[in-house]
XYZ file of C-alpha atoms in Angstrom:
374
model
C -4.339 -104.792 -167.092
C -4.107 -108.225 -168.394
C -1.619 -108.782 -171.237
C -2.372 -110.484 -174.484
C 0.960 -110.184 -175.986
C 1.450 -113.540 -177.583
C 4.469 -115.745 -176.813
C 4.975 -117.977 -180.239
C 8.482 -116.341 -180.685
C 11.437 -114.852 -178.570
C 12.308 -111.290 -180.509
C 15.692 -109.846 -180.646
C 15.932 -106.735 -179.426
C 18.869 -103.725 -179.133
C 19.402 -100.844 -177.322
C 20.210 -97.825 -179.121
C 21.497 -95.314 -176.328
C 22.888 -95.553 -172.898
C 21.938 -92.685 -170.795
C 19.708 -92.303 -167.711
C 16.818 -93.441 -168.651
C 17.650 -96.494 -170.665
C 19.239 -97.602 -167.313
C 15.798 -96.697 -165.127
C 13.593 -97.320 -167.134
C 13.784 -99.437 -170.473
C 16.215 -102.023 -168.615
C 13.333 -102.659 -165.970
C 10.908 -103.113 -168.876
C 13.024 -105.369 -170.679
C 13.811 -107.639 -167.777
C 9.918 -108.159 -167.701
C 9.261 -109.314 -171.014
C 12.390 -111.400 -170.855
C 9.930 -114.252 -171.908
C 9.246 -112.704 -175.254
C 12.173 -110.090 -176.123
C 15.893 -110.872 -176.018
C 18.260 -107.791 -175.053
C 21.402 -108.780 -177.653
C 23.336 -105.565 -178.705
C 23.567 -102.218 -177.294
C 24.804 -98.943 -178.921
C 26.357 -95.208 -177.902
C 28.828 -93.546 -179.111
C 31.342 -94.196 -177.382
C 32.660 -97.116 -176.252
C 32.835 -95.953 -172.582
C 29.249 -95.484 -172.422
C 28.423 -98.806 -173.607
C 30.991 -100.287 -170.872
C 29.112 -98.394 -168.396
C 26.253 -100.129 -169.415
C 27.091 -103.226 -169.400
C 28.594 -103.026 -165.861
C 25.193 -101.106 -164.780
C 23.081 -104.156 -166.636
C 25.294 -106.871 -165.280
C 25.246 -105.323 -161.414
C 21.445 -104.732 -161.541
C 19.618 -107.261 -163.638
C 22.161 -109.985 -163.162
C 19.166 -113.062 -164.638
C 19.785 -110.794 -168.344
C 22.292 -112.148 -170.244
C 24.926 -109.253 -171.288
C 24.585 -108.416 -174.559
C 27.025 -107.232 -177.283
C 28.405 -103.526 -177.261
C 28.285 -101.341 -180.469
C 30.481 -98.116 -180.248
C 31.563 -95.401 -183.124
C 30.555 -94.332 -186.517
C 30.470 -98.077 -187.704
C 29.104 -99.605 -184.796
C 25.371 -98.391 -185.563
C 25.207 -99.939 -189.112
C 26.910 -103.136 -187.786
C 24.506 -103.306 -185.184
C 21.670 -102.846 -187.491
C 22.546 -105.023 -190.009
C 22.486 -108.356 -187.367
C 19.410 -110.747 -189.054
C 18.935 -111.279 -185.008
C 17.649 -108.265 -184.024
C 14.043 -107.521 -184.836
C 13.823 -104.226 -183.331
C 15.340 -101.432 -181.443
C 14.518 -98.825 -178.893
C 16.144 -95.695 -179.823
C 16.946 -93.420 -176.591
C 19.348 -90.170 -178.125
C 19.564 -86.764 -177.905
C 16.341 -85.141 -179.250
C 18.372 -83.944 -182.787
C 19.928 -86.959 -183.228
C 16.950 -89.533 -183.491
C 15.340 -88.858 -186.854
C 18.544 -89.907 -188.681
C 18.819 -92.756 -186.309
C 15.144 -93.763 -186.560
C 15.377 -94.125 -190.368
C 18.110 -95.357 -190.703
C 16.975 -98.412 -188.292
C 13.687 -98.874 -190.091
C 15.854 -98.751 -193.821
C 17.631 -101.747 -192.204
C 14.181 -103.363 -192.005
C 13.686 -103.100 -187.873
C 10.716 -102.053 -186.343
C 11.761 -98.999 -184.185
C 10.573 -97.807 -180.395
C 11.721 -94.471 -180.401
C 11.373 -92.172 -177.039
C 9.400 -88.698 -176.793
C 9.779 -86.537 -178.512
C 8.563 -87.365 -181.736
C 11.873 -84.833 -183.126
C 13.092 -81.386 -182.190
C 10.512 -79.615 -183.972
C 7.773 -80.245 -186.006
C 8.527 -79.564 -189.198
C 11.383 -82.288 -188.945
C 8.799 -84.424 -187.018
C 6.203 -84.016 -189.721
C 8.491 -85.187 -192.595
C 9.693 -88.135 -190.424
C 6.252 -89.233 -190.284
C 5.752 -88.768 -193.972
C 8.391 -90.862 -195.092
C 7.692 -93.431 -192.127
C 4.283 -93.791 -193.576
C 5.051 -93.681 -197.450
C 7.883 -95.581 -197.426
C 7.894 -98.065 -194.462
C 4.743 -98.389 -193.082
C 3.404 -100.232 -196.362
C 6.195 -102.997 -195.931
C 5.242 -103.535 -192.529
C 7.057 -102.033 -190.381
C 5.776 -100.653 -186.989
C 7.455 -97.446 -185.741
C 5.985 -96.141 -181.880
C 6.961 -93.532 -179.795
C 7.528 -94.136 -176.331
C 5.454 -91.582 -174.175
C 4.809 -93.967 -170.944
C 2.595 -90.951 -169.845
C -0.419 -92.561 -172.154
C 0.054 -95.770 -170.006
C 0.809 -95.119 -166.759
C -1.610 -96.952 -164.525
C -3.081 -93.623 -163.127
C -3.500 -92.094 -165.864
C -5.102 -94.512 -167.557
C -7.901 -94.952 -164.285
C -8.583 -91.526 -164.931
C -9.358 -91.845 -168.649
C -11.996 -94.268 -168.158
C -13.680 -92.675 -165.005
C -13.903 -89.394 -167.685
C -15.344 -91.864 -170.100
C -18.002 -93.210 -168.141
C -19.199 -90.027 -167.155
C -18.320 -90.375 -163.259
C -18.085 -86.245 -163.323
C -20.529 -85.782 -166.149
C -19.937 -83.514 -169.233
C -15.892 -81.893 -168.879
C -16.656 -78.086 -168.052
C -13.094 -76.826 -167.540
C -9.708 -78.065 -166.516
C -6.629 -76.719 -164.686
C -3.095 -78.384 -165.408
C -0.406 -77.654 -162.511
C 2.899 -79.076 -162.653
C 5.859 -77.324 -160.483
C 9.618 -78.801 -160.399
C 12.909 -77.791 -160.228
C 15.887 -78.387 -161.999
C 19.269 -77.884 -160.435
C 22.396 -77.621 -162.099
C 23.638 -80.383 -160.168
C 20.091 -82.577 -160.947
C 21.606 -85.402 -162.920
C 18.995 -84.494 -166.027
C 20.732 -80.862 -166.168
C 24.264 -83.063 -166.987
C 22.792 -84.414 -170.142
C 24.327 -81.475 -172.659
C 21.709 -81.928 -174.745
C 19.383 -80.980 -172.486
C 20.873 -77.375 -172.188
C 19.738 -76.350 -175.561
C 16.940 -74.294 -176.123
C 14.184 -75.154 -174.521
C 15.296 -78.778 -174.130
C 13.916 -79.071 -170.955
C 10.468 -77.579 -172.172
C 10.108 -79.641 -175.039
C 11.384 -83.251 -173.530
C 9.511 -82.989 -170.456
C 6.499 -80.677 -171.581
C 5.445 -83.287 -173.948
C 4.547 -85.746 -171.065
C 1.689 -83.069 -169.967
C 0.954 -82.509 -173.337
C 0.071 -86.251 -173.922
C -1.528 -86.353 -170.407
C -4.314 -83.971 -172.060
C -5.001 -85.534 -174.544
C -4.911 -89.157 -173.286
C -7.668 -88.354 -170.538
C -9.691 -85.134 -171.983
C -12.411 -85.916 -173.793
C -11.119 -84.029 -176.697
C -7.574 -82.663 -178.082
C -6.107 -79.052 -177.470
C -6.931 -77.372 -181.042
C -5.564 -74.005 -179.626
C -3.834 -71.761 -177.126
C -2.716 -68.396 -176.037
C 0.826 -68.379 -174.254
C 3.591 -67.121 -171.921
C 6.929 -68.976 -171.916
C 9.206 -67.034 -169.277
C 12.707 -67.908 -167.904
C 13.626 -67.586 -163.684
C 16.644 -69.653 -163.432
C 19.676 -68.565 -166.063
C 20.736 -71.771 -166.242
C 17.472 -73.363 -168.036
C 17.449 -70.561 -170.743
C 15.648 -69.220 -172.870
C 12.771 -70.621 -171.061
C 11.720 -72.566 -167.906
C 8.334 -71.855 -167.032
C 4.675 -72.347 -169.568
C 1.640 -70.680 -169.072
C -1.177 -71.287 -171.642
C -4.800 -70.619 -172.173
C -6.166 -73.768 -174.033
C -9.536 -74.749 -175.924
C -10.239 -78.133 -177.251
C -11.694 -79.475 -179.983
C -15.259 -79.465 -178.533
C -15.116 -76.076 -176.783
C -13.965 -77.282 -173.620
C -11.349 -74.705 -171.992
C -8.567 -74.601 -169.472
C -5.363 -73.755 -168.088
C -1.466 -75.188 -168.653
C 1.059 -74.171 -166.024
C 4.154 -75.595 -166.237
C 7.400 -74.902 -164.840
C 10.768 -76.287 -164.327
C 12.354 -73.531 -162.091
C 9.171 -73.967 -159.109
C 10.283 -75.410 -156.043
C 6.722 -76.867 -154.919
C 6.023 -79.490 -152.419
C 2.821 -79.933 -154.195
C 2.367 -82.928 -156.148
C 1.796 -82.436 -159.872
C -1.956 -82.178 -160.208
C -4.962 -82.358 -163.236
C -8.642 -81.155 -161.558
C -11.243 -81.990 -163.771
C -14.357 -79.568 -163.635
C -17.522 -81.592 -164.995
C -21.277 -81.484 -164.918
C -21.811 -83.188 -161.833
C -18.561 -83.933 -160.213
C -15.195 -82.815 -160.045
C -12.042 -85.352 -160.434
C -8.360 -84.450 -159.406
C -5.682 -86.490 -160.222
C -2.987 -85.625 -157.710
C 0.960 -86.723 -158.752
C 3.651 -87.219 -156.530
C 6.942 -89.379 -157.170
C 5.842 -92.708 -156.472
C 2.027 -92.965 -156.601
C -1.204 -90.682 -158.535
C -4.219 -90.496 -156.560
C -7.297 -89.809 -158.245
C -10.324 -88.441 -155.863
C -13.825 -88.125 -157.240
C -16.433 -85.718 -156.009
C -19.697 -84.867 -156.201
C -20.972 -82.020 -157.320
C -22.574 -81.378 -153.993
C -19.566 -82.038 -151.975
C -21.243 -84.758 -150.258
C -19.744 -87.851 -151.962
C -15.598 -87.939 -151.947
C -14.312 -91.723 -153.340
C -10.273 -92.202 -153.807
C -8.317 -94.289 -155.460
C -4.079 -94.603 -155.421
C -1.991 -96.276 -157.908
C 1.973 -96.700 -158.181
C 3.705 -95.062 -160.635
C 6.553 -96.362 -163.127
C 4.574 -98.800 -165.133
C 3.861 -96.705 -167.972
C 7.331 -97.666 -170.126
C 6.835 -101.676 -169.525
C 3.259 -101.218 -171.036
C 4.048 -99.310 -173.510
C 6.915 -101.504 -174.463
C 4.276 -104.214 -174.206
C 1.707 -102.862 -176.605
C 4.804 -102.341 -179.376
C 6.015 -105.623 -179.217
C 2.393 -107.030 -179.360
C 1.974 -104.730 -182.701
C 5.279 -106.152 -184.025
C 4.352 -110.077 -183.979
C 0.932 -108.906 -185.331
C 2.812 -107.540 -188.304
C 5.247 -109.897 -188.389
C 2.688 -112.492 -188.649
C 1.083 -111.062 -191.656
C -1.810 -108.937 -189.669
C -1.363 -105.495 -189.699
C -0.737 -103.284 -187.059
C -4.088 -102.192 -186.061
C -7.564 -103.461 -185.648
C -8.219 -107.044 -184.580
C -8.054 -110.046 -182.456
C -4.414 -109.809 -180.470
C -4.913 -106.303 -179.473
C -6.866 -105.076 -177.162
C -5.938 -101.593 -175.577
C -6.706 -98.228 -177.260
C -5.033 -97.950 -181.032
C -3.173 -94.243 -180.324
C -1.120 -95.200 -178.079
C 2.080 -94.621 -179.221
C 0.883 -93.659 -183.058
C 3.753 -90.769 -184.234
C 0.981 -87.926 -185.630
C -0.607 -87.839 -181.594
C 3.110 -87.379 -180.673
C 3.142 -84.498 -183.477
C 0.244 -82.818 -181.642
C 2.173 -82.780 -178.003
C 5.241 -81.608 -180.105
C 2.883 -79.178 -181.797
C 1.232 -78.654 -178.391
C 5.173 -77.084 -176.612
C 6.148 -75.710 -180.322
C 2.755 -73.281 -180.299
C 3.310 -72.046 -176.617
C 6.717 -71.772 -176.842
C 5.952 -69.578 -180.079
C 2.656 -67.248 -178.941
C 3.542 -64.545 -177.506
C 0.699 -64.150 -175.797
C -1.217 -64.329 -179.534
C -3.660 -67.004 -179.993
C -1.942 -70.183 -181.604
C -4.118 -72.645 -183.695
C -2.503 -76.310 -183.259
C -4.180 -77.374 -186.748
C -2.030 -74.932 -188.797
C 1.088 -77.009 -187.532
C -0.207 -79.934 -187.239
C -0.289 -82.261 -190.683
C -3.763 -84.629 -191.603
C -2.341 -87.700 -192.711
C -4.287 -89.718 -194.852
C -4.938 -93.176 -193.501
């Protein structure tokens, strides 16, 4: 995918957070777009974690210069209050990021803020209401980071859906099996013991991957949410029924206490073809075929490109709105608009909150899920 992020100006850009996945993923990203963002300041906690970081950043991406360490309950609003950064990427604890995300765009930076959207969605839907009644007017661009609506792959099969390569979507069947250990270095982050904290952070990422290559959004579902290893409670495992928006229906499994060799898989039932998108650590492989059985093409792509394009597509938004033209339609950008917009978020939150919540009853995804004006 060619890039058209434009390189007039060199943005200053901070880290808020220091945990795994700033280190495997957002560093990578950053070290990419070292031509257009500049990594000065950095932020946790505690001052530990930030030295860790640095001695991580400086022993693994030794061409980015180190920048400076915030630490403690003043280190935050020091941080934010540099005229030299432009914006942050916020990577905390699920409860913790709605103050944080406010707080960085009431400092006037445009904020990056990782899946998902907040712990709930009640909180999630009033972050988004004063995002877009108080912030959004002045300019400011607020994404959330869910590198699952830009990972190569994924993004292949969105367009082979689109131009009708398996006809009219019948049915689909959502499969993905894992395990977490309690010595998996995920299951160490404390925050990720809470309820359902391993549901919601990762169960968002097949929420998104729904709706980024069905034809049309979940609108409902009917749901188990079950618990087989003690150490994940309450819950480990998903099961839902789900409709969309146009009728289409499917199935949802999900677990986190499955040891599967399978890869993680998404078969697409259509009119005249069938697609399955077929997940494994490094690399998705999408295979069509014919309705017939006669005609099998495949296609492989890496994985682990999703958080530099997303990071990518924000910082292209932010010099359009820094440069006086909006944030959304126009020359200057050229991939799809959603991508990171907070109310789709909402509906993967919405998606995990509803079949966490069912029962078994049927859940309708509009009656948590706010219309926001435009």
């Amino acid at each position: 995918m060619a890039s058209t992020t434009q390189n007039t100006e060199k943005l200053g850009v901070a880290l808020i957070g220091a945990g795994i996945f700033v280190k495997e993923a957002h560093l990578p990203a950053l070290s990419t777009l070292s031509s257009t963002l500049s990594l000065l300041a950095i932020y946790s906690r505690t001052p530990s974690s930030t030295t860790s970081l640095l001695t991580y950043i400086s022993s693994t991406h030794p061409t980015l210069p180190l920048p400076e360490p915030y630490s403690g309950p003043s280190g935050l609003a020091d941080l934010l209050g540099r005229k030299d950064i432009h914006l942050v990427i916020i990577a905390l604890p699920i409860p913790a990021q709605p103050a944080v995300i406010i707080q960085a765009l009431n400092a006037g930076k445009h904020v990056l803020s990782e899946k998902p959207v907040a712990q709930d969605v009640g909180a999630a839907t009033e972050l988004i209401k004063e995002y877009r009644t108080v912030y959004a007017r002045h300019g400011l661009v607020w994404r959330v980071a869910e590198n699952f609506e830009t990972e190569r792959g994924f993004v292949r099969a969105r367009e082979l859906v689109q131009q009708g390569k398996i006809g009219d979507v019948r049915t689909f069947a959502l499969q993905a099996l894992m395990n977490v250990g309690e010595d998996g270095k995920y299951y160490k982050t404390e925050w990720r013991k809470k309820p359902d904290g391993f549901l919601l952070d990762g169960g968002v990422h097949y929420a998104s991957l729904l709706r980024t290559i069905l034809p049309s959004s979940p609108a409902r579902l009917s749901a188990y949410a079950t618990l087989n290893a003690p150490h994940l409670a309450p819950h480990d495992t998903l099961h839902a029924s789900v409709q969309c928006e146009d009728g289409v229906s499917g199935t949802f499994q999900l677990s986190f206490s499955a040891p599967s060799p399978d890869p993680q898989t998404l078969l697409l039932t259509g009119s005249s073809g069938q697609l399955r998108l077929s997940r494994s650590r490094s690399q998705t492989t999408l295979r069509l075929t014919s309705a017939d059985g006669k005609t099998t093409t495949e296609e492989t792509h890496e994985n682990g490109d999703g958080v530099r394009e997303e990071l990518r597509l924000f910082v292209e938004r932010v010099q359009r709105a820094r440069a006086g033209k909006g944030q959304g339609q126009g020359q200057g950008v050229s991939e799809r608009e959603d991508v990171g917009d907070p109310r789709e978020a909402l509906r993967d939150l919405a998606f995990l909150q509803a079949g966490l919540e069912s029962k078994g009853e049927k859940r309708e995804l509009g009656e948590l899920v706010v219309e926001f004006p435009e």
